[in-house]
PDB file of C-alpha atoms in Angstrom:
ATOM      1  CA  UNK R   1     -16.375 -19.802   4.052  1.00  0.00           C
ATOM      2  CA  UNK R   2     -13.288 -21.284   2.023  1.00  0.00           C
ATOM      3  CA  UNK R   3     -10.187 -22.425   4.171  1.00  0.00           C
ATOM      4  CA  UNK R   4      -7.475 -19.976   3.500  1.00  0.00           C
ATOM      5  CA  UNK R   5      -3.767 -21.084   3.130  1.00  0.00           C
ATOM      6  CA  UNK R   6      -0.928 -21.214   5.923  1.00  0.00           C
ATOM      7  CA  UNK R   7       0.549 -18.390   3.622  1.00  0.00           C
ATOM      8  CA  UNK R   8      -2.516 -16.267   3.480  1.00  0.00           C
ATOM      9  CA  UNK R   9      -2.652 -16.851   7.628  1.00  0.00           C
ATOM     10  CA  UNK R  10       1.249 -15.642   7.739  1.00  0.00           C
ATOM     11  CA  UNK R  11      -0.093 -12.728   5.655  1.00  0.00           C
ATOM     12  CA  UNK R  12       2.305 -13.636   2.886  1.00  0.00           C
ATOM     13  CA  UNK R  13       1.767 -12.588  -0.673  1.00  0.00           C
ATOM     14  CA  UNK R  14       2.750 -14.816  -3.433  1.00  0.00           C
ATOM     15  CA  UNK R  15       2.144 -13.284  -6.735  1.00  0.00           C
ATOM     16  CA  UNK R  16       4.785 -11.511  -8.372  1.00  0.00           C
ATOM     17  CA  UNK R  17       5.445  -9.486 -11.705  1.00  0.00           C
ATOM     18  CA  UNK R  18       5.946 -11.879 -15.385  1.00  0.00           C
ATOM     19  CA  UNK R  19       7.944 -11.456 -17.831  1.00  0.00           C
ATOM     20  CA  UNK R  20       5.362  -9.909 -20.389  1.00  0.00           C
ATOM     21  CA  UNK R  21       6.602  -9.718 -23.739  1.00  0.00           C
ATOM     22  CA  UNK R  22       6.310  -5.975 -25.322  1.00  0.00           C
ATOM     23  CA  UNK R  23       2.894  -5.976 -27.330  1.00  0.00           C
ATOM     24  CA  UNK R  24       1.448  -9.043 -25.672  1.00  0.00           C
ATOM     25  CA  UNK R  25      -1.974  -9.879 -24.238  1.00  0.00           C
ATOM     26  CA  UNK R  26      -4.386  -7.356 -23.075  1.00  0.00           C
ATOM     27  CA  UNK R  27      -3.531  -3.857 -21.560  1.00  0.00           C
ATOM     28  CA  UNK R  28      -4.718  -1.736 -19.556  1.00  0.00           C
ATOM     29  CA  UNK R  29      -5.270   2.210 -21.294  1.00  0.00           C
ATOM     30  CA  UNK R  30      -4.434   5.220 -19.114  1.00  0.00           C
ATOM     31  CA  UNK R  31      -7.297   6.109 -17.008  1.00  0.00           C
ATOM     32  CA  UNK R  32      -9.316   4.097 -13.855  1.00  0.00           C
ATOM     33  CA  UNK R  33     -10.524   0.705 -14.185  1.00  0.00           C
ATOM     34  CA  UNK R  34     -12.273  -1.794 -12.048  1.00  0.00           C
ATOM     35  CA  UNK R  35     -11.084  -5.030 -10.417  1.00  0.00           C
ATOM     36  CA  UNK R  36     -13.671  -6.725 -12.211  1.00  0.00           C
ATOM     37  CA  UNK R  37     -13.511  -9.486  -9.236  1.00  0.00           C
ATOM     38  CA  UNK R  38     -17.195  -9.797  -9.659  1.00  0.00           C
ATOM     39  CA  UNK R  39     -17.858  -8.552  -6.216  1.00  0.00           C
ATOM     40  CA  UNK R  40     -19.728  -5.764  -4.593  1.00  0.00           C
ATOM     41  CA  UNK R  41     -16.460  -4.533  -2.727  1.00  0.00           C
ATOM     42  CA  UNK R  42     -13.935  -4.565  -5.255  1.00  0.00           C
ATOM     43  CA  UNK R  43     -11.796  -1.853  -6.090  1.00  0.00           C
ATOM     44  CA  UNK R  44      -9.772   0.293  -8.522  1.00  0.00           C
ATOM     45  CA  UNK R  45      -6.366   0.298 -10.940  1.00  0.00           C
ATOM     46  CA  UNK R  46      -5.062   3.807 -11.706  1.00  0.00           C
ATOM     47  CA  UNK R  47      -3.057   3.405 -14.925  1.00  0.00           C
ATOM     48  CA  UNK R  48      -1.541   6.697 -14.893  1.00  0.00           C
ATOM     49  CA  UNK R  49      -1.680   9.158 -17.902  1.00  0.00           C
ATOM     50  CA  UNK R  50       0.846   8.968 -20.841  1.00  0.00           C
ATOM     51  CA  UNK R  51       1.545   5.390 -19.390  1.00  0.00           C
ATOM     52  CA  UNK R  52       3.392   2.620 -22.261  1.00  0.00           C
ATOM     53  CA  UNK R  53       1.973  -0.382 -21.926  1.00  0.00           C
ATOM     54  CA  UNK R  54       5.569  -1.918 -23.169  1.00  0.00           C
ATOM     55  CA  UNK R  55       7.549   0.037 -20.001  1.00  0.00           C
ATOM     56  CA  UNK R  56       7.485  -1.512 -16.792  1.00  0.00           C
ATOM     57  CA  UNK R  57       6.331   0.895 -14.069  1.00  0.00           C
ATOM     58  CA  UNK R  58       6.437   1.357 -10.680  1.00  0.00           C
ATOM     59  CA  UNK R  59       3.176  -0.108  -8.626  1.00  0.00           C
ATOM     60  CA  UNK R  60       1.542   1.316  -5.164  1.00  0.00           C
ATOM     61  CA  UNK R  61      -0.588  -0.603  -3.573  1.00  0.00           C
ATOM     62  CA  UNK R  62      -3.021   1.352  -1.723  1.00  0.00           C
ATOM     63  CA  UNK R  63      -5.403   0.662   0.957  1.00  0.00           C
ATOM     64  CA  UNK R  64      -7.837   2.673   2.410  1.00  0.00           C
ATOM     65  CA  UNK R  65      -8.882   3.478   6.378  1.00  0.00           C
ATOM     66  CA  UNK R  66     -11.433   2.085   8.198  1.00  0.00           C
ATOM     67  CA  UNK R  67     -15.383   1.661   6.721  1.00  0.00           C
ATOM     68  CA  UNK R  68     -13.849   3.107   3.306  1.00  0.00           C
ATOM     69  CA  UNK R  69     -13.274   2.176  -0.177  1.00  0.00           C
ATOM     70  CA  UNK R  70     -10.769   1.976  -2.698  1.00  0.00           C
ATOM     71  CA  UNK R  71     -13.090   5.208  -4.294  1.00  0.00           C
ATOM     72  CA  UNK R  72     -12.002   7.162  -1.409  1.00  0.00           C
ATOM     73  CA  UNK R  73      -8.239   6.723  -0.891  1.00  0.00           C
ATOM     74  CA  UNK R  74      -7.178   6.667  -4.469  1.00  0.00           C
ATOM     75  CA  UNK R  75      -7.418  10.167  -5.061  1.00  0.00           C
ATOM     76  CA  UNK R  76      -5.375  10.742  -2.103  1.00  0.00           C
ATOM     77  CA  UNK R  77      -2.219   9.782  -4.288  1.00  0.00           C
ATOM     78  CA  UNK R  78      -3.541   9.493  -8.260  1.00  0.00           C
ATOM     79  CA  UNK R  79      -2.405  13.252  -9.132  1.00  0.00           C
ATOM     80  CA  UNK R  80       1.222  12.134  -7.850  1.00  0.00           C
ATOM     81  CA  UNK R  81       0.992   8.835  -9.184  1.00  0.00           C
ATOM     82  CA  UNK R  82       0.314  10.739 -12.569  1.00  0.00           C
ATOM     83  CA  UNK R  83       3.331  12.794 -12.612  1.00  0.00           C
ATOM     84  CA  UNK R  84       5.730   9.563 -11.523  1.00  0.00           C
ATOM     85  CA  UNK R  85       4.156   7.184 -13.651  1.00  0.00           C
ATOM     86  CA  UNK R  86       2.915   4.996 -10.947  1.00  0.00           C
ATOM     87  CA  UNK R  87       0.613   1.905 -11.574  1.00  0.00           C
ATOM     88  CA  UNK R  88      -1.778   2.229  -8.441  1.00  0.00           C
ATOM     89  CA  UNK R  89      -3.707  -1.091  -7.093  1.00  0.00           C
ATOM     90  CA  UNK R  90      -6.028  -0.118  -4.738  1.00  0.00           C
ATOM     91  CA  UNK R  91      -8.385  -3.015  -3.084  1.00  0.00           C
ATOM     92  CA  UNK R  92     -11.646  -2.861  -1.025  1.00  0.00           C
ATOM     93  CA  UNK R  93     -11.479  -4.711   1.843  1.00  0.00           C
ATOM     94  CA  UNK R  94     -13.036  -7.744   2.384  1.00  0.00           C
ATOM     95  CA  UNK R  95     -15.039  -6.557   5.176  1.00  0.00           C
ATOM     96  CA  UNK R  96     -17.256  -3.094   5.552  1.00  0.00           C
ATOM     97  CA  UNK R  97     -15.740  -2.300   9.089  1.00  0.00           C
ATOM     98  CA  UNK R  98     -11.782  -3.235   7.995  1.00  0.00           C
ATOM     99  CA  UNK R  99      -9.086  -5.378   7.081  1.00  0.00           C
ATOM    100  CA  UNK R 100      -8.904  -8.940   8.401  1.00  0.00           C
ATOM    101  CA  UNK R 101      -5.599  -8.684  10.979  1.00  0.00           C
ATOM    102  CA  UNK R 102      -7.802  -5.302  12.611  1.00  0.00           C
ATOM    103  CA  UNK R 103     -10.968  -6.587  12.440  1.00  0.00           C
ATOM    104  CA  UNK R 104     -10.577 -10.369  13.951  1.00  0.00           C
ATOM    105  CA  UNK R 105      -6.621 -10.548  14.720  1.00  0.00           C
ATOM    106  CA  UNK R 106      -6.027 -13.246  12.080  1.00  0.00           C
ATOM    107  CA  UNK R 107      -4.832 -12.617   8.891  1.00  0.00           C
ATOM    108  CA  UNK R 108      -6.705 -14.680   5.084  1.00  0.00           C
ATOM    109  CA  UNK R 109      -9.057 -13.499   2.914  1.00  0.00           C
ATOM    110  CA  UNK R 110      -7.956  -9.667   2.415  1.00  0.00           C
ATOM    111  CA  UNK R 111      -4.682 -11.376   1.852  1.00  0.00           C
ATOM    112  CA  UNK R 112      -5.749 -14.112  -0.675  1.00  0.00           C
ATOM    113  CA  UNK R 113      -8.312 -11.072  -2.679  1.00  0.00           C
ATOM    114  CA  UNK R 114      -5.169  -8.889  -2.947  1.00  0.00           C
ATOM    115  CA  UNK R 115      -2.940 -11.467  -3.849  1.00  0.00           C
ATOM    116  CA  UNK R 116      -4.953 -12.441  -6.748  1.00  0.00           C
ATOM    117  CA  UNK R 117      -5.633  -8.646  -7.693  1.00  0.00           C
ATOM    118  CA  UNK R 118      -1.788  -8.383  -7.903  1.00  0.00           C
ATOM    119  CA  UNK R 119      -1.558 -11.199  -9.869  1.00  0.00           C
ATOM    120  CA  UNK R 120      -4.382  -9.899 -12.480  1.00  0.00           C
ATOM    121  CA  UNK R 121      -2.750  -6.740 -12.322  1.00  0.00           C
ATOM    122  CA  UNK R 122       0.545  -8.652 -13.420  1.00  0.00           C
ATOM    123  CA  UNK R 123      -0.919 -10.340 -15.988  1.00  0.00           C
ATOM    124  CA  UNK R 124      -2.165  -7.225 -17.946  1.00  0.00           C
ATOM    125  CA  UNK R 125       0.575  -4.305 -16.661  1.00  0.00           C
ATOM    126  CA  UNK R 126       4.437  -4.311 -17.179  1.00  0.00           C
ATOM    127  CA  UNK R 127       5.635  -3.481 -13.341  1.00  0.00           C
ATOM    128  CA  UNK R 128       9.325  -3.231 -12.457  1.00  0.00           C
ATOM    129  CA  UNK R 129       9.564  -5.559  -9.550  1.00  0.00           C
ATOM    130  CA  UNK R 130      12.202  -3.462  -7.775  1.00  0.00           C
ATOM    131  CA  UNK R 131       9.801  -0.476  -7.616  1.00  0.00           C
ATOM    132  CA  UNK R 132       6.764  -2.100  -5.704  1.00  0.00           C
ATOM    133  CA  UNK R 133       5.293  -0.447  -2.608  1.00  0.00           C
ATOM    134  CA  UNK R 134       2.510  -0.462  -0.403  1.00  0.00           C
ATOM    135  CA  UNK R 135       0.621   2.399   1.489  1.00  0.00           C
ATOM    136  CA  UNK R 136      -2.406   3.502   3.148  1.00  0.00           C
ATOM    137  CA  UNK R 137      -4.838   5.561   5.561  1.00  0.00           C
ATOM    138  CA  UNK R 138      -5.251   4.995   9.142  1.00  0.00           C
ATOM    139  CA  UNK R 139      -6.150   1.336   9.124  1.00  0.00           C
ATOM    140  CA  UNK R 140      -4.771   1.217   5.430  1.00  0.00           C
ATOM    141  CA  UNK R 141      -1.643   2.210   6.920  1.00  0.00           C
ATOM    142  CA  UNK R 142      -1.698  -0.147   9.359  1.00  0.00           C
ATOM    143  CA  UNK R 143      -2.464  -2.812   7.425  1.00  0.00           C
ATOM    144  CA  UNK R 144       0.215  -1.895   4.878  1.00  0.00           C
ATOM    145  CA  UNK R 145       3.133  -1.321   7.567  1.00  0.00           C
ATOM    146  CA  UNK R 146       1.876  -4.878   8.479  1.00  0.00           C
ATOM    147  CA  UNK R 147       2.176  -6.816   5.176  1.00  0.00           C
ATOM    148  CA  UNK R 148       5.562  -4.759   4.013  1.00  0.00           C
ATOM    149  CA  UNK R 149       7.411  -5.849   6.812  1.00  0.00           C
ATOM    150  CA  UNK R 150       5.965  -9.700   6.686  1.00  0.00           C
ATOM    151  CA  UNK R 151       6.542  -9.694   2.455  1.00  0.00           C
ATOM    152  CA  UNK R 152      10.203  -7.041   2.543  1.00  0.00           C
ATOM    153  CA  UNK R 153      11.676  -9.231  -0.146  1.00  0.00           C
ATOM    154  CA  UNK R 154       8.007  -7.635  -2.715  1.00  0.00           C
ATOM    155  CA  UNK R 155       7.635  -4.664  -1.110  1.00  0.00           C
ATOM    156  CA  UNK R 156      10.455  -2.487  -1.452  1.00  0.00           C
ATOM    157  CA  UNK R 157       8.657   0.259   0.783  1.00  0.00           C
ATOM    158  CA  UNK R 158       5.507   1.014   2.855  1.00  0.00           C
ATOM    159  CA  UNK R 159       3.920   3.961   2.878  1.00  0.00           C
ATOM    160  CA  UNK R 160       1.713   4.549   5.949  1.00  0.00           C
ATOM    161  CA  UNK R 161      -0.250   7.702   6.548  1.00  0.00           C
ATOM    162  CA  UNK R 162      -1.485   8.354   9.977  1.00  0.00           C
ATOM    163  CA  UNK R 163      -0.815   4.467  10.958  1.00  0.00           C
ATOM    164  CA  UNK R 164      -2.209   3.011  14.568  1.00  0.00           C
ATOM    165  CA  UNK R 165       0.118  -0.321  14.248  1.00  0.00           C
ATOM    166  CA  UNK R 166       1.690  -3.077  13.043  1.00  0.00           C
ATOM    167  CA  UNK R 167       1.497  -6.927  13.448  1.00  0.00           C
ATOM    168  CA  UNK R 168       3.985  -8.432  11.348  1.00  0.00           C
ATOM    169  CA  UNK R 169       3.269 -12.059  11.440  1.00  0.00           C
ATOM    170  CA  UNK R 170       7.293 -12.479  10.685  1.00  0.00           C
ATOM    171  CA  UNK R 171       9.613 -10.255   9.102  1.00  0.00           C
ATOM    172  CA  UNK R 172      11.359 -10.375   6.067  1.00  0.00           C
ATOM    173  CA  UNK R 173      14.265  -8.593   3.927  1.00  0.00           C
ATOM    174  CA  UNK R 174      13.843  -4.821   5.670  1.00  0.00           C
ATOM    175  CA  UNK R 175      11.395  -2.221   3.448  1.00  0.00           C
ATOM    176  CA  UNK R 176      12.164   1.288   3.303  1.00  0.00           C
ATOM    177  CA  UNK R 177       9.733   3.066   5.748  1.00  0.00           C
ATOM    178  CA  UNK R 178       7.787   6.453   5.520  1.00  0.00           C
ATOM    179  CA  UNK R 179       4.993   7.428   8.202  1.00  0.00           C
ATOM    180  CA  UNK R 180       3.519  10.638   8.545  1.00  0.00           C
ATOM    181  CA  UNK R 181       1.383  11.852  11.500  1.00  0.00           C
ATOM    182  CA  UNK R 182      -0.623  14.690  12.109  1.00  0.00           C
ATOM    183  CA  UNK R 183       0.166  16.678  15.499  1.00  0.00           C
ATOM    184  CA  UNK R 184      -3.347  17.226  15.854  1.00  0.00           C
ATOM    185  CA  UNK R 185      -4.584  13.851  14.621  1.00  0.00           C
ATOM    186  CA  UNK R 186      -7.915  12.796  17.373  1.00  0.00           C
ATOM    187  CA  UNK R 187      -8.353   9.286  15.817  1.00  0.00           C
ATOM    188  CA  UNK R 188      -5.384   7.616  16.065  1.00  0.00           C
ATOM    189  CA  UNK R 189      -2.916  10.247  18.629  1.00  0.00           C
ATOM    190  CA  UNK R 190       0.327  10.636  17.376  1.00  0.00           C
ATOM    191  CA  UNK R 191       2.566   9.866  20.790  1.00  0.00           C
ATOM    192  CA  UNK R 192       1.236   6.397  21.158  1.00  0.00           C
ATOM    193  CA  UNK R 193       0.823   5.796  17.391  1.00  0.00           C
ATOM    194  CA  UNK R 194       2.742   7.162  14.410  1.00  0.00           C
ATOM    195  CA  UNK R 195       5.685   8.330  17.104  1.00  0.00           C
ATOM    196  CA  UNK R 196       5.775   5.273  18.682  1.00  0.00           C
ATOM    197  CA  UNK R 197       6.706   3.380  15.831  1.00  0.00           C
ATOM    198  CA  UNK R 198       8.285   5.178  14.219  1.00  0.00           C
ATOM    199  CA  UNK R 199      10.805   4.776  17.515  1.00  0.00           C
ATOM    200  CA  UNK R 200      10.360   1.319  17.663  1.00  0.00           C
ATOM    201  CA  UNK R 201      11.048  -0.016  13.770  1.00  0.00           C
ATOM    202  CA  UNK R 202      14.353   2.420  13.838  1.00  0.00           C
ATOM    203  CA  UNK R 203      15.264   1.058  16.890  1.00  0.00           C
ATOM    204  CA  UNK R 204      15.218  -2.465  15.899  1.00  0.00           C
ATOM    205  CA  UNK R 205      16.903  -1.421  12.041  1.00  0.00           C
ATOM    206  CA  UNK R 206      14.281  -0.185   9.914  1.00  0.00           C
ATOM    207  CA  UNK R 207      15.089   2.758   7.547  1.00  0.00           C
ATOM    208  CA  UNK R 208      12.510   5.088   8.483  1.00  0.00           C
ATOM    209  CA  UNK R 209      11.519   8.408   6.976  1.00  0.00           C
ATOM    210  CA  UNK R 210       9.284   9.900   9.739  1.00  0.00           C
ATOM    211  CA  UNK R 211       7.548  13.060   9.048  1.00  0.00           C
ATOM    212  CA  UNK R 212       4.859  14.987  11.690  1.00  0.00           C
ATOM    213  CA  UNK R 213       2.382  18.113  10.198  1.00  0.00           C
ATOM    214  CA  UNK R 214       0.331  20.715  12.161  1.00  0.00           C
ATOM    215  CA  UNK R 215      -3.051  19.088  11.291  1.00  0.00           C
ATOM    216  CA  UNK R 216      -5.326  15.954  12.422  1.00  0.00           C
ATOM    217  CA  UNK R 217      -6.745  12.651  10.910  1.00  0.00           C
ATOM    218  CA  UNK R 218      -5.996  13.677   6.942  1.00  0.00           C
ATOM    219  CA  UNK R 219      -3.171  13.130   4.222  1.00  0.00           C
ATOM    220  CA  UNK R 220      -1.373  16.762   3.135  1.00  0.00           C
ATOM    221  CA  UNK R 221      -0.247  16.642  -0.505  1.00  0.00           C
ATOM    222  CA  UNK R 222       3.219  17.763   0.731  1.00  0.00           C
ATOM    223  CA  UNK R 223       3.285  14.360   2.946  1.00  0.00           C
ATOM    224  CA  UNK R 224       2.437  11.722  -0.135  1.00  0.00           C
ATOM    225  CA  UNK R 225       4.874  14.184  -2.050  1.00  0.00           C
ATOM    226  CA  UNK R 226       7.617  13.094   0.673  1.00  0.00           C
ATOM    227  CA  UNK R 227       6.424   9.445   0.756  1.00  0.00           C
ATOM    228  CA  UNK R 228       6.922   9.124  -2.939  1.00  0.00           C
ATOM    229  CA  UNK R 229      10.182  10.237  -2.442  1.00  0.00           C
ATOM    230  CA  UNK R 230      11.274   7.766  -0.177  1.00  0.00           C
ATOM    231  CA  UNK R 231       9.495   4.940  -2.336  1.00  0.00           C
ATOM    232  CA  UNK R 232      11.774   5.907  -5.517  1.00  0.00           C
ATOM    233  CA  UNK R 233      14.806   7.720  -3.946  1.00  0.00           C
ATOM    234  CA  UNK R 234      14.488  11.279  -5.017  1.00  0.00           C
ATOM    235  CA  UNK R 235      14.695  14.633  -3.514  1.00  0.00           C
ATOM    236  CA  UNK R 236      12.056  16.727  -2.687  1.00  0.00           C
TER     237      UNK R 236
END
């Protein structure tokens, strides 16, 4: 197994958005592509419809829950991502069961593959840098509450649906937060999860947007509807 960096142990990403010139190098067309990492567990790029290649767009990273794949979370947010114009990234973890930080405590190669997905995705995709966020499902969310508040000077907001946790290595400049938790959830409970921190990272500063539905272990259009709105500061 290769030795990961003392970034990709912090959980830090280092890739960020170039400064394409209009017209040049390869683009990505409107529609779903693949990775193309050359691995069975890759994952997915939503280039939304009526998308110009010469525009920067916003970018949401999204990560699915546990023992899924980018295939499965994806459409949880590509009809909304349509109608903002929202470049979605969405990775397959490294493992089957998880992501690296849930599965052995230690953070490195889910945080080296999507760091050099992001820095593909750069390469081929206009993105403004000030509109980059990260979201997921269940252990998605976790893991995406996680890396936002280790890499707050990238991410300008996390997204996290139905979250368990989060183990920030170290923090950096503060993200906007959403979480959402169903009242009914049976996987992760809300009290000791998604109202818990929600508590906890607005007692200690965090902006937090915290929203609770009548419902269980799932991700209500209305709730990425409200997350979106928090990622690019518009009323719903």
């Amino acid at each position: 197994m290769p030795a990961h960096s003392q970034d990709q142990e912090a959980g830090l990403l280092r890739a960020r958005p170039g400064l394409l010139a209009p017209g040049a190098g390869p683009r990505l067309a409107p529609g779903l592509h693949r990775l193309g990492a050359g691995q069975v567990r890759d994952g997915l790029i939503h280039v939304p419809a009526g998308h110009d290649p010469d525009v920067p767009a916003p970018l949401l990273v999204m990560l699915h829950g546990a023992g899924g794949t980018a295939s499965q979370v994806l459409p949880l947010v590509q009809e909304a991502a349509d109608r903002h114009g929202i470049l979605v990234l969405a990775p397959d973890s490294r493992d089957r069961g998880s992501w690296d930080v849930i599965r052995n405590g230690a953070y490195g190669p889910d945080v080296a593959f999507l760091d050099a997905a992001l820095a593909d995705l750069f390469a081929r995709c206009r993105v403004r840098p000030d509109r980059i966020a990260i979201g997921g499902f269940s252990d998605g969310a976790s893991y995406a509450l996680s890396l936002a508040l280790i890499n707050g000077g990238f991410f300008r907001a996390a997204l996290a649906f139905s979250p368990g946790f989060a183990a920030p290595t170290t923090t950096a400049d503060p993200p906007e937060i959403f979480i959402s938790h169903g009242t009914r959830d049976e996987v992760l409970p809300i009290d000791p999860c998604g109202r818990r921190l929600a508590r906890v990272l607005t007692e200690v500063g965090y902006r937090v947007t915290y929203r609770e539905f009548d419902g269980g272990h799932v991700v209500p259009p209305a709730m990425v509807d409200a997350a979106f709105a928090t990622f690019l500061d518009e009323e719903i």
